[in-house]
Amino acid sequence: MRKTMSSDSADTKGHNYVTALARGLELLRCFGDAAEYLGNAELAKRTDIPRPTVSRLTATLTQLGYLLYMPHLEKYRLGPRVLDLGYRYLASEGVGNIARPFMQELADATDCMVALGVPEGAQMTYTQACQGKGPLILRLQVGSRVPMGLSSMGLAFLAAHTPAAREPYYERIRAESSMPWPQVESLLEYAYEDYDRYGFCMTASTWSRDISAVGVPLVLENGQRVVSFNCGGAAQRLTREVMIDNLGPRLKQVVEQVKALVVGSD
C-alpha cells in the first residue's frame, strides 16, 4: 500500500495555501494508474484526511470529471479529466519527443529498458519508456512510478541538486519510504560518490532484487529544470563493471545528445 503525505503536514503552508485544493490533489495522487479502484475508507487511510472530508472531496472530484464512481464496487477510479491533463503534459514535454529515438536505439543495442522520468513526491514517474528485445521485459510503462531514494533514476535526479535543494525531497522520502532512513541515506551517499566520479548513479537489486540500472540526470535552464533517465535490466547480467564500463557511458552520451538538441531548439 502506498501512503501519501497528508497535505495537513506540509511545512510550506502560508496565507495563500488552499487546504481544500491540496487535499483534493493528494487524493488523486493515491491512484497508481487509471485502472486502480479505491474507496473513501482507503483514501482516508492513505492520506490521513478525515473520512467525511474525503467523501466531500471525492463527490466534488467526481462531478468535475477527475474521478469516476463505480456504484457496484462503491469505489472510484481516475476520470478522463485527469488523463487529459496527463496527455497534455506528455504532448508538451519536448524532451521526451526529442529523446525517444535515442532511447530506443540504446534499448535495442543493450537489450535493456530505457526510461525518462520526472519527480512526483517521493517517486519518479515515467514519461517515456523504451523496451529492449532481451529476455527480461520490465513491466514498466509511461505512468509507472519508481522510488526516488532507491532507483537509479531517482538517485540521479537528487544528485543533480545542491544539498539544500534535496531537503524537501528527503522529507517526502522519509515519510513514504518502506526502507529505514539510515539505509536510504547510506545508498544516497554511495550514489553521490558514483555521480561525482563517473557522472551517473547505479543501483543493484535495491528497489527490485532482479534489476540493476544506471541513471543520468538532464539539467536544463541553469538547474531550474531537472529530469532523469535510466537504463536497466537483469541484475545477473548488469554487473557493476558492466554498468561502469558500458551502460553508464552510453546513457551519458544519450543525455548529452538530447541536451544539445533541446538547448538548440529553445
Coordinates of C-alpha atoms in Angstrom, one line a residue:
M1 CA 0.0 0.0 0.0
R2 CA 1.4 3.4 -0.9
K3 CA 0.7 6.0 1.8
T4 CA 0.9 9.6 0.6
M5 CA 1.9 12.6 2.7
S6 CA -1.1 14.4 4.1
S7 CA -1.5 18.0 3.0
D8 CA -2.1 19.0 6.6
S9 CA 1.6 18.1 7.4
A10 CA 3.0 20.4 4.7
D11 CA 5.6 22.7 6.3
T12 CA 5.3 25.3 3.5
K13 CA 1.8 26.4 4.2
G14 CA 1.3 30.2 4.1
H15 CA -1.6 32.6 3.8
N16 CA -2.0 31.7 0.1
Y17 CA -2.2 27.9 0.8
V18 CA -5.6 26.4 -0.1
T19 CA -6.0 23.3 2.0
A20 CA -9.1 22.0 0.1
L21 CA -7.2 22.1 -3.2
A22 CA -4.1 20.4 -1.7
R23 CA -6.3 17.7 -0.2
G24 CA -8.1 17.1 -3.5
L25 CA -4.8 16.7 -5.3
E26 CA -3.5 14.4 -2.6
L27 CA -6.5 12.1 -3.2
L28 CA -5.7 12.0 -6.9
R29 CA -2.1 11.1 -6.2
C30 CA -3.2 8.0 -4.3
F31 CA -4.2 6.3 -7.6
G32 CA -1.3 4.3 -9.0
D33 CA -2.8 4.2 -12.5
A34 CA -6.1 4.7 -14.3
A35 CA -7.2 1.1 -13.6
E36 CA -6.8 1.3 -9.8
Y37 CA -10.1 1.4 -7.7
L38 CA -10.1 3.0 -4.3
G39 CA -12.9 3.7 -1.8
N40 CA -13.3 6.6 0.6
A41 CA -12.1 4.5 3.5
E42 CA -8.9 3.5 1.7
L43 CA -8.3 7.1 0.6
A44 CA -8.7 8.4 4.1
K45 CA -6.3 5.8 5.4
R46 CA -3.7 6.6 2.8
T47 CA -3.8 10.4 3.3
D48 CA -4.8 10.8 7.0
I49 CA -7.6 13.1 5.8
P50 CA -10.8 12.6 7.8
R51 CA -13.3 10.3 6.0
P52 CA -16.2 12.9 6.0
T53 CA -13.8 15.3 4.2
V54 CA -12.7 12.6 1.8
S55 CA -16.3 11.9 1.0
R56 CA -17.0 15.6 0.1
L57 CA -13.8 15.8 -1.9
T58 CA -14.5 12.6 -3.9
A59 CA -18.0 13.8 -4.6
T60 CA -16.7 17.1 -6.0
L61 CA -13.9 15.5 -8.0
T62 CA -16.5 13.1 -9.5
Q63 CA -18.7 16.0 -10.5
L64 CA -15.8 17.7 -12.2
G65 CA -14.7 14.5 -14.1
Y66 CA -11.5 13.9 -12.2
L67 CA -12.9 10.7 -10.7
L68 CA -15.3 8.1 -11.9
Y69 CA -17.6 6.4 -9.3
M70 CA -18.3 2.7 -9.7
P71 CA -21.5 2.0 -7.8
H72 CA -21.2 -1.8 -7.9
L73 CA -17.8 -1.5 -6.2
E74 CA -18.5 1.6 -4.1
K75 CA -15.1 2.8 -5.3
Y76 CA -13.5 5.4 -7.5
R77 CA -11.0 5.4 -10.3
L78 CA -9.3 8.2 -12.2
G79 CA -11.6 10.0 -14.6
P80 CA -11.0 11.4 -18.1
R81 CA -10.1 14.9 -16.9
V82 CA -7.0 13.6 -15.1
L83 CA -6.0 11.5 -18.1
D84 CA -6.5 14.5 -20.3
L85 CA -4.2 16.6 -18.2
G86 CA -1.6 13.9 -18.3
Y87 CA -1.7 13.5 -22.0
R88 CA -1.5 17.3 -22.5
Y89 CA 1.6 17.3 -20.2
L90 CA 3.2 14.5 -22.2
A91 CA 2.4 16.2 -25.5
S92 CA 4.1 19.4 -24.3
E93 CA 7.1 17.5 -23.0
G94 CA 9.6 18.4 -25.7
V95 CA 12.4 16.5 -24.0
G96 CA 10.6 13.2 -24.4
N97 CA 9.8 13.7 -28.0
I98 CA 13.4 14.5 -28.8
A99 CA 14.8 11.8 -26.6
R100 CA 12.7 8.8 -27.7
P101 CA 14.7 7.8 -30.8
F102 CA 18.0 7.9 -28.9
M103 CA 16.4 6.0 -26.0
Q104 CA 15.0 3.3 -28.3
E105 CA 18.3 2.9 -30.1
L106 CA 20.1 2.4 -26.7
A107 CA 17.4 -0.1 -25.6
D108 CA 17.8 -2.1 -28.7
A109 CA 21.6 -2.1 -28.6
T110 CA 21.8 -3.2 -24.9
D111 CA 18.7 -5.3 -24.6
C112 CA 17.6 -3.1 -21.7
M113 CA 14.8 -0.8 -20.8
V114 CA 15.5 2.9 -21.1
A115 CA 13.1 5.4 -19.5
L116 CA 12.7 9.2 -18.8
G117 CA 11.1 10.3 -15.6
V118 CA 10.1 13.4 -13.6
P119 CA 9.7 13.8 -9.8
E120 CA 6.3 13.3 -8.1
G121 CA 6.6 13.4 -4.3
A122 CA 9.0 10.7 -3.2
Q123 CA 8.6 8.9 -6.6
M124 CA 9.8 9.3 -10.1
T125 CA 7.1 9.0 -12.8
Y126 CA 7.9 7.6 -16.2
T127 CA 7.0 9.9 -19.1
Q128 CA 8.8 7.9 -21.8
A129 CA 9.8 4.2 -21.8
C130 CA 11.5 2.2 -24.4
Q131 CA 11.9 -1.6 -24.2
G132 CA 14.8 -3.7 -25.5
K133 CA 14.4 -7.1 -27.1
G134 CA 16.1 -9.1 -24.4
P135 CA 14.6 -12.0 -22.4
L136 CA 13.7 -9.8 -19.3
I137 CA 10.9 -7.4 -20.1
L138 CA 10.4 -4.9 -17.3
R139 CA 6.7 -4.4 -16.6
L140 CA 7.0 -0.7 -16.5
Q141 CA 5.5 1.8 -18.9
V142 CA 4.6 5.5 -19.2
G143 CA 2.9 6.4 -15.9
S144 CA 4.8 3.8 -13.8
R145 CA 6.5 5.1 -10.7
V146 CA 9.8 4.1 -9.0
P147 CA 11.0 5.2 -5.6
M148 CA 13.2 8.3 -5.8
G149 CA 15.5 7.2 -3.0
L150 CA 16.0 3.6 -4.2
S151 CA 16.1 3.8 -8.0
S152 CA 18.9 4.9 -10.3
M153 CA 16.6 7.4 -11.9
G154 CA 15.7 9.0 -8.6
L155 CA 19.3 9.0 -7.3
A156 CA 20.5 10.7 -10.4
F157 CA 17.7 13.3 -10.1
L158 CA 18.8 14.0 -6.5
A159 CA 22.5 14.0 -7.4
A160 CA 21.9 16.9 -9.8
H161 CA 20.7 19.1 -7.0
T162 CA 22.5 21.0 -4.3
P163 CA 22.3 19.7 -0.7
A164 CA 19.8 22.4 0.2
A165 CA 17.6 21.7 -2.8
R166 CA 17.5 18.0 -1.9
E167 CA 16.0 18.5 1.6
P168 CA 12.3 18.8 0.5
Y169 CA 12.6 15.5 -1.4
Y170 CA 14.3 13.9 1.7
E171 CA 11.3 14.9 3.8
R172 CA 9.0 13.1 1.4
I173 CA 11.3 10.0 1.2
R174 CA 11.4 9.8 5.0
A175 CA 7.6 9.9 5.2
E176 CA 6.9 7.4 2.4
S177 CA 9.8 5.0 2.0
S178 CA 9.4 1.4 3.1
M179 CA 13.2 1.3 3.8
P180 CA 14.5 2.8 7.1
W181 CA 16.0 6.2 6.5
P182 CA 19.6 5.3 7.6
Q183 CA 19.7 2.6 4.9
V184 CA 18.4 5.1 2.3
E185 CA 20.9 7.7 3.4
S186 CA 23.7 5.2 3.0
L187 CA 22.5 4.4 -0.5
L188 CA 22.4 8.2 -1.3
E189 CA 26.0 8.7 -0.1
Y190 CA 27.3 5.9 -2.4
A191 CA 25.2 7.2 -5.3
Y192 CA 26.6 10.8 -4.9
E193 CA 30.1 9.4 -4.8
D194 CA 29.5 7.5 -8.0
Y195 CA 28.0 10.5 -9.6
D196 CA 31.0 12.7 -8.7
R197 CA 33.3 10.0 -10.1
Y198 CA 31.5 8.7 -13.2
G199 CA 28.7 11.2 -14.0
F200 CA 26.0 8.6 -13.3
C201 CA 24.4 6.7 -10.5
M202 CA 24.0 2.9 -10.1
T203 CA 21.7 0.6 -8.3
A204 CA 21.9 -3.2 -7.9
S205 CA 18.9 -5.1 -6.5
T206 CA 17.7 -2.2 -4.4
W207 CA 14.0 -1.4 -5.2
S208 CA 13.8 -4.7 -7.2
R209 CA 16.1 -7.6 -6.4
D210 CA 16.2 -8.7 -10.0
I211 CA 17.1 -5.3 -11.5
S212 CA 20.3 -3.3 -11.9
A213 CA 20.3 0.1 -13.6
V214 CA 22.2 3.3 -14.2
G215 CA 20.7 6.8 -14.0
V216 CA 21.8 10.1 -15.6
P217 CA 20.1 13.5 -15.0
L218 CA 19.4 16.1 -17.6
V219 CA 19.8 19.5 -16.2
L220 CA 18.2 22.4 -18.1
E221 CA 17.5 26.1 -17.6
N222 CA 20.6 26.6 -15.3
G223 CA 19.4 24.0 -12.9
Q224 CA 15.8 25.2 -12.7
R225 CA 14.6 22.1 -14.5
V226 CA 15.8 18.5 -14.0
V227 CA 14.6 15.3 -15.5
S228 CA 16.2 11.9 -15.3
F229 CA 17.0 8.9 -17.5
N230 CA 17.7 5.4 -16.5
C231 CA 18.8 2.2 -18.3
G232 CA 18.3 -1.1 -16.6
G233 CA 17.9 -4.9 -17.0
A234 CA 18.6 -8.2 -15.3
A235 CA 20.9 -7.8 -12.3
Q236 CA 22.7 -11.0 -13.1
R237 CA 23.8 -9.6 -16.4
L238 CA 24.4 -6.0 -15.5
T239 CA 27.2 -6.2 -13.0
R240 CA 28.8 -3.1 -11.6
E241 CA 31.7 -3.4 -14.0
V242 CA 29.3 -3.6 -17.0
M243 CA 27.5 -0.5 -15.8
I244 CA 30.7 1.4 -15.2
D245 CA 32.4 0.4 -18.5
N246 CA 29.4 0.2 -20.8
L247 CA 25.9 1.1 -19.8
G248 CA 26.7 4.3 -17.9
P249 CA 28.9 5.9 -20.5
R250 CA 26.3 5.1 -23.2
L251 CA 23.4 6.6 -21.3
K252 CA 25.5 9.7 -20.6
Q253 CA 26.1 10.0 -24.3
V254 CA 22.3 9.8 -25.0
V255 CA 21.6 12.5 -22.4
E256 CA 24.3 14.7 -23.9
Q257 CA 22.8 14.3 -27.4
V258 CA 19.3 15.1 -26.1
K259 CA 20.6 18.1 -24.2
A260 CA 22.3 19.5 -27.3
L261 CA 19.1 19.2 -29.3
V262 CA 16.8 20.6 -26.5
V263 CA 19.1 23.6 -25.9
G264 CA 19.4 24.2 -29.6
S265 CA 15.6 24.2 -30.1
D266 CA 15.0 26.8 -27.4

